[in-house]
Short mmCIF file of C-alpha atoms in Angstrom, two decimals:
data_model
loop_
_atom_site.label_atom_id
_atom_site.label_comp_id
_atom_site.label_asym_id
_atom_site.label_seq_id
_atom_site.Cartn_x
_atom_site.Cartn_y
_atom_site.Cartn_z
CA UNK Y 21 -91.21 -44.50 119.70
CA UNK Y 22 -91.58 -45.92 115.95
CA UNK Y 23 -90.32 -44.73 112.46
CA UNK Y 24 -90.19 -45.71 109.25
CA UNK Y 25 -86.87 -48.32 108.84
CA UNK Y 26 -86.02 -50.85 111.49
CA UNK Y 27 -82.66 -50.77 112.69
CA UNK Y 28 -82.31 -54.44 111.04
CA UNK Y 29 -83.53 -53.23 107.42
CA UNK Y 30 -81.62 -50.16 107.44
CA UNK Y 31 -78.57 -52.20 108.22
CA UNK Y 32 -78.75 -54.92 106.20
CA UNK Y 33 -79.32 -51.97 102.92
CA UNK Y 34 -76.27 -50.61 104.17
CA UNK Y 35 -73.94 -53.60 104.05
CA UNK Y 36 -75.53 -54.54 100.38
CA UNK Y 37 -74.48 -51.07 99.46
CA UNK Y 38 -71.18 -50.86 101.02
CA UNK Y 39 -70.39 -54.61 99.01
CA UNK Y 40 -71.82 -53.09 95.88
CA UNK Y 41 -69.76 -50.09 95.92
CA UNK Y 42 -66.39 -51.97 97.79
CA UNK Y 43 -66.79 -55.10 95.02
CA UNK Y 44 -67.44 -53.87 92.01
CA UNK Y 45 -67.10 -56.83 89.74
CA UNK Y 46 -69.38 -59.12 92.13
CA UNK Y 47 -73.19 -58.99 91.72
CA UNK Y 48 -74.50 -58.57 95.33
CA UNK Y 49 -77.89 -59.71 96.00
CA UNK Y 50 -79.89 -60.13 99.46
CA UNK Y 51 -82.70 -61.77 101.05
CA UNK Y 52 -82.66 -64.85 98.46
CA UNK Y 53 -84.40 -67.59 99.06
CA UNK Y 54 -83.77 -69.80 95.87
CA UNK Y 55 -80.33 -71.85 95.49
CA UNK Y 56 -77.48 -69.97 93.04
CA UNK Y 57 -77.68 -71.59 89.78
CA UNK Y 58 -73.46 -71.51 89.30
CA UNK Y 59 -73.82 -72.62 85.97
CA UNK Y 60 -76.41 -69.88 84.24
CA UNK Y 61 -75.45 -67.18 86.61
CA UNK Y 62 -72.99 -64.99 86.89
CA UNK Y 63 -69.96 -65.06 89.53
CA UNK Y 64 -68.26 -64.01 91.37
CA UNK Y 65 -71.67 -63.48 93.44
CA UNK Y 66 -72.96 -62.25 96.90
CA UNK Y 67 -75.71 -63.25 98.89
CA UNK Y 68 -76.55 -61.30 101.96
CA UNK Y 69 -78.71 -62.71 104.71
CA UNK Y 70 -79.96 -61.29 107.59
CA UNK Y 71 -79.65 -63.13 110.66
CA UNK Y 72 -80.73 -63.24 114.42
CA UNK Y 73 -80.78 -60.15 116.95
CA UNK Y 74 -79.85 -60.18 120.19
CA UNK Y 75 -81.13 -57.12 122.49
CA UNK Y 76 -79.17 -55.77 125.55
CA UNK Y 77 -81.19 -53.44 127.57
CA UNK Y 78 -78.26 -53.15 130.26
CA UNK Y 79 -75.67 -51.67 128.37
CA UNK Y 80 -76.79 -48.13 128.36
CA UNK Y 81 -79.92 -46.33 130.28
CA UNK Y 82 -83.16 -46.33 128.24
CA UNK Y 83 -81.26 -47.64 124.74
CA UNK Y 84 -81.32 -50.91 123.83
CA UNK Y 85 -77.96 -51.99 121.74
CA UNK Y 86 -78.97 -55.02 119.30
CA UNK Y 87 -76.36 -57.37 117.87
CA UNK Y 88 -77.72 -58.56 114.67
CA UNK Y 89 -76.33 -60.98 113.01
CA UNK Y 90 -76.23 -61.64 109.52
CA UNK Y 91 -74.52 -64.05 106.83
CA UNK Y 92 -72.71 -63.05 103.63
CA UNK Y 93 -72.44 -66.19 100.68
CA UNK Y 94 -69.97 -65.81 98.44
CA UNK Y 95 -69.93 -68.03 95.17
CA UNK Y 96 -66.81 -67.82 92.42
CA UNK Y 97 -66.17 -70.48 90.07
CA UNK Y 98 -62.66 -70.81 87.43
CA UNK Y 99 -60.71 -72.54 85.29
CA UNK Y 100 -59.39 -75.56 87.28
CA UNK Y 101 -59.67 -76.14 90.93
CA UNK Y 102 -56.33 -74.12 92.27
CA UNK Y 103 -57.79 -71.36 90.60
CA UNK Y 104 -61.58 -71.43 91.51
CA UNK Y 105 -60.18 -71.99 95.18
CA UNK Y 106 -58.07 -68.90 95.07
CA UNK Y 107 -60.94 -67.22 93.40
CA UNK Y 108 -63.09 -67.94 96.80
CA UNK Y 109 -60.43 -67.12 98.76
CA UNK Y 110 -59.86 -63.78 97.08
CA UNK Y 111 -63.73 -62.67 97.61
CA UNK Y 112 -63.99 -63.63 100.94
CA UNK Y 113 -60.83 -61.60 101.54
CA UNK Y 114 -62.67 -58.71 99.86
CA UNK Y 115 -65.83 -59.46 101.70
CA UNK Y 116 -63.91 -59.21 104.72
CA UNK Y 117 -61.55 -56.45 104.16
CA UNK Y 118 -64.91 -54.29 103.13
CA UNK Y 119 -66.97 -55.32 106.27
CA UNK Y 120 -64.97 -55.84 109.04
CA UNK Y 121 -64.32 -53.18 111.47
CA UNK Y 122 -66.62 -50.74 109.31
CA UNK Y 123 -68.96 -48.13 110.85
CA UNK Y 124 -72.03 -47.03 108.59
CA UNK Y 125 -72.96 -43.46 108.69
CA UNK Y 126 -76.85 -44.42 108.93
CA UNK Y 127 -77.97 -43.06 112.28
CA UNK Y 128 -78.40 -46.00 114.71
CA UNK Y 129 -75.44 -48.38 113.24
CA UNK Y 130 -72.16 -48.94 114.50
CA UNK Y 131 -69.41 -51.57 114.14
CA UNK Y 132 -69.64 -54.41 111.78
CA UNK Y 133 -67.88 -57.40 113.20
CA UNK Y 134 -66.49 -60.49 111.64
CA UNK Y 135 -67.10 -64.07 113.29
CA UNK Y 136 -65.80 -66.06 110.53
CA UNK Y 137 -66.47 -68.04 107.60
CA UNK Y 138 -67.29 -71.78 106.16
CA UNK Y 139 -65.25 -72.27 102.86
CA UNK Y 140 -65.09 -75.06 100.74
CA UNK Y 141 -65.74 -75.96 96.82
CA UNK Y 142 -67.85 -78.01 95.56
CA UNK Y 143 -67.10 -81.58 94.74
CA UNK Y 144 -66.54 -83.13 91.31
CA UNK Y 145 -69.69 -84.72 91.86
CA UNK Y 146 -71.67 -82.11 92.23
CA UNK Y 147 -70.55 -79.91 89.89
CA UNK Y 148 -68.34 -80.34 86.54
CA UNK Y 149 -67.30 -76.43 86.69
CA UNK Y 150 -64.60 -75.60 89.49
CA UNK Y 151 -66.79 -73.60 91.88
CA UNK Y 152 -67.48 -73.19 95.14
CA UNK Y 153 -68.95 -70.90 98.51
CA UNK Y 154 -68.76 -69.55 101.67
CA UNK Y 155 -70.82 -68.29 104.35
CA UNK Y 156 -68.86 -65.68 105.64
CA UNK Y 157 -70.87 -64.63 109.50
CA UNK Y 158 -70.57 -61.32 111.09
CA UNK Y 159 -72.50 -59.20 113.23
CA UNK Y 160 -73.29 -55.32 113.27
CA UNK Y 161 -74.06 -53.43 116.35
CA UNK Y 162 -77.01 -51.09 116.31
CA UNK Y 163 -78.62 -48.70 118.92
CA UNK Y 164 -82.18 -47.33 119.65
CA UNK Y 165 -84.11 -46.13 122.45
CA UNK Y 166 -85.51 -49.17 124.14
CA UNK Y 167 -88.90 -50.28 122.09
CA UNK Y 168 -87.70 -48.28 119.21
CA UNK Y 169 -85.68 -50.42 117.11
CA UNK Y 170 -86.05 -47.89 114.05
CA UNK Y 171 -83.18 -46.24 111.89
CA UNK Y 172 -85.12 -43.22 111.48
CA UNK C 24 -70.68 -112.78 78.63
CA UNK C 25 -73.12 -112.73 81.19
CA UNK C 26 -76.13 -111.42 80.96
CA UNK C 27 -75.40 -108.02 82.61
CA UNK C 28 -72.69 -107.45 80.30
CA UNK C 29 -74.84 -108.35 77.05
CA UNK C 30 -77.45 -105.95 78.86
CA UNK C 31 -74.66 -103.46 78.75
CA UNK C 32 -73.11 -103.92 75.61
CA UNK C 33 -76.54 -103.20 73.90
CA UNK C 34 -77.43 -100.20 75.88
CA UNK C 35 -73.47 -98.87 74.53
CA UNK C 36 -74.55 -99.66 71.14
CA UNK C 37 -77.88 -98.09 71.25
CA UNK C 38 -77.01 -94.83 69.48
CA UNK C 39 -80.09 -92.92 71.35
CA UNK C 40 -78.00 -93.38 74.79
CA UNK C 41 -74.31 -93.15 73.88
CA UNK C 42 -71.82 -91.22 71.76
CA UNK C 43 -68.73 -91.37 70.24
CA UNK C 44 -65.99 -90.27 71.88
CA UNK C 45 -62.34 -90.47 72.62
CA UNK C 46 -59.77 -91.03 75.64
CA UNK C 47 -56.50 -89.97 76.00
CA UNK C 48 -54.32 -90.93 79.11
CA UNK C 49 -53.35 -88.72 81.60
CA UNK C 50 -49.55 -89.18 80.71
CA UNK C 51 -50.46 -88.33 76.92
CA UNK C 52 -50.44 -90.44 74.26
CA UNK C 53 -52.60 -91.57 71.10
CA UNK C 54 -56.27 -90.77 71.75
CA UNK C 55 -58.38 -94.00 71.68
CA UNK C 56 -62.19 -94.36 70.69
CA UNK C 57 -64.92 -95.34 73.24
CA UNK C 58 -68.37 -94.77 73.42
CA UNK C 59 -69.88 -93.27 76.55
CA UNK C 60 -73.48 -92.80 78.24
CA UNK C 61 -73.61 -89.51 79.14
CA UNK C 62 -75.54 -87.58 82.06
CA UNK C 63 -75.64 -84.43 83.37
CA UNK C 64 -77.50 -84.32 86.57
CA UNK C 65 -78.61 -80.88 88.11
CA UNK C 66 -78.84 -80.89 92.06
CA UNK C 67 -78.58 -78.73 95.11
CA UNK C 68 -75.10 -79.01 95.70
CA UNK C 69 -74.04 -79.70 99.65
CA UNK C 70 -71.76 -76.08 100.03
CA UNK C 71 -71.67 -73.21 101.69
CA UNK C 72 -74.84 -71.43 100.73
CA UNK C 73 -77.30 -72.76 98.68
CA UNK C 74 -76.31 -73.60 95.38
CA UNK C 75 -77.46 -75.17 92.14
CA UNK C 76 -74.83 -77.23 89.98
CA UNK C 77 -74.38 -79.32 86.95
CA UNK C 78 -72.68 -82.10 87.04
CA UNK C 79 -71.37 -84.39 84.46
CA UNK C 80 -70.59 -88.19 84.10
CA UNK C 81 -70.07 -91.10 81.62
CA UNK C 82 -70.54 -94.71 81.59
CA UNK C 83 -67.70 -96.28 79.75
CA UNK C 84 -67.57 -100.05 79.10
CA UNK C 85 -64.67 -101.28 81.18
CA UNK C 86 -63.89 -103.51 78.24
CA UNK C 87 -62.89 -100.28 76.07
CA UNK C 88 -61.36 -98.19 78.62
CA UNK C 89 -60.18 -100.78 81.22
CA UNK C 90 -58.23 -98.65 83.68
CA UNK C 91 -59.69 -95.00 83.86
CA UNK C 92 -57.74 -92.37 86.23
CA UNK C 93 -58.11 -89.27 87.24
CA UNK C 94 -56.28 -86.61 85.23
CA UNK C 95 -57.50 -88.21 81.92
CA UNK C 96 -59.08 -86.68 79.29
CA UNK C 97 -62.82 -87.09 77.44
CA UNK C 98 -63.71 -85.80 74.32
CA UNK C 99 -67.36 -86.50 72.86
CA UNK C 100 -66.75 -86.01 69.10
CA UNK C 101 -70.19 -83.86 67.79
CA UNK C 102 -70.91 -81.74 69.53
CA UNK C 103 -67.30 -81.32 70.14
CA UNK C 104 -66.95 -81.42 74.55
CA UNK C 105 -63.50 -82.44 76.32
CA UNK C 106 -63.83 -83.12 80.06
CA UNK C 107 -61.24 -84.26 82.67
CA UNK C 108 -62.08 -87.22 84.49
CA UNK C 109 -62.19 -86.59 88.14
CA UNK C 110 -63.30 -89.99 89.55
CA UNK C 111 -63.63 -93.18 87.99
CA UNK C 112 -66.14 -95.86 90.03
CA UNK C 113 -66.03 -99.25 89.09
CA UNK C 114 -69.70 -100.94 89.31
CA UNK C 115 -69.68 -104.01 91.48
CA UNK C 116 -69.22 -106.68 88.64
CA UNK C 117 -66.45 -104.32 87.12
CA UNK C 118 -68.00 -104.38 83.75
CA UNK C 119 -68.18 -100.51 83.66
CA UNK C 120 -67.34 -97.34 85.12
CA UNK C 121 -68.84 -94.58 86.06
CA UNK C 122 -66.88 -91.48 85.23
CA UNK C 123 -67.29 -87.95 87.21
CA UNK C 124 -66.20 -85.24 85.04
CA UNK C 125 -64.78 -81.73 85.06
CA UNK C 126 -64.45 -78.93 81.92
CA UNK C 127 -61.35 -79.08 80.64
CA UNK C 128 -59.33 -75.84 81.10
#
């Protein structure tokens, strides 16, 4: 069987839209391949990345259930340090609170899990402006007949 | 004055590589004159993600600011800038230091 939008693409559109909609002031972005410039651009910003799948063929009779995995970066920068790092704290609390435990409606998606997250910001070296990231990892569950890994 | 001081001194007074600026102690006080080099390198920055940062830092004669902390304050005169020193590194013959930098809020 084959359609039109793999079960990966049509989930990874579906978190960028549910962090669009659930983060209003951050600018979400996916698929990026070039660093975040966290001087010219603007923050708070998101970065989703799609990650591995995993296939289980066992877990229900002709349906394979993948577990993709995928990688949210979250940038915010401030005044002084305190506040930059409650800043990044604060968006990966949003991140979070929008992603985890959510169910899209697409047909073929189910639970979003959250595996956790790498915080930290930037040193003084690095950067003059208080800033600084995470890479937030989760997974999302998605179903298809086995050898069709398609959304629709 | 050895010679890497002299070599210093006259890259400090070469008014193509440094600027006028000011210091003023972390504790407050009278701000004080001192010329800096500054730099503002651009780099992938080692973080969560990949990001792109500027930083900035100064070269100060240790002779005109001789004991640089972090917590004190930088202002280049034109164009006006005031930074918070972060780090202060001495080099090895402790003529100078190298200053890393942070806006001011």
């Amino acid at each position: 069987m084959s359609g039109t939008i793999p079960l990966r693409e049509a989930a990874m559109a579906a978190i960028t839209t549910r962090l669009a909609a659930q983060l209003p002031a951050a600018v979400v972005e996916r698929a990026r391949r070039a660093p975040v410039d966290t001087d010219i651009e603007a923050l708070p910003r998101l970065v989703v990345m799609a990650g591995d799948v995993a296939a289980d063929e066992t877990a229900e009779p002709f349906r394979t259930h993948y577990t993709i995995g995928f990688g949210v970066m979250g940038y915010a920068a401030a005044a002084t340090d305190l506040e930059a790092e409650q800043a990044l704290s604060l968006l990966h609390a949003q991140v979070v609170a929008a992603l985890a435990g959510w169910t899209p409606t697409d047909p073929g998606l189910a639970d979003v899990r959250e595996l956790g997250a790498d915080i930290a910001l930037f040193d003084a070296d690095d950067s003059a402006r208080p800033t600084g990231s995470f890479a937030a990892r989760f997974t999302i569950l998605a179903v298809g007949p086995t050898g069709g890994p398609f959304s629709s | 004055m050895n010679a890497f001081a002299a070599a210093l001194a006259v890259l400090h007074a070469d008014p193509n590589l440094s600027t006028a600026a000011e210091y003023q102690p972390a504790a407050g006080g009278a701000w004080v004159p001192v010329g800096i080099v500054l730099s503002r390198p651009q780099d992938v920055v080692q973080g969560f993600g990949q990001a792109r940062a500027i930083a900035v830092s100064a070269s100060v004669l240790a002779a005109d600011w001789p004991a640089p902390a972090r917590g004190d304050k930088l202002r280049r005169i034109s164009p006006a800038a005031t930074w918070r020193v972060e780090g202060a590194e001495p080099d090895a013959l402790g003529l100078s230091w190298q200053l890393s930098l942070a806006v001011a809020a």
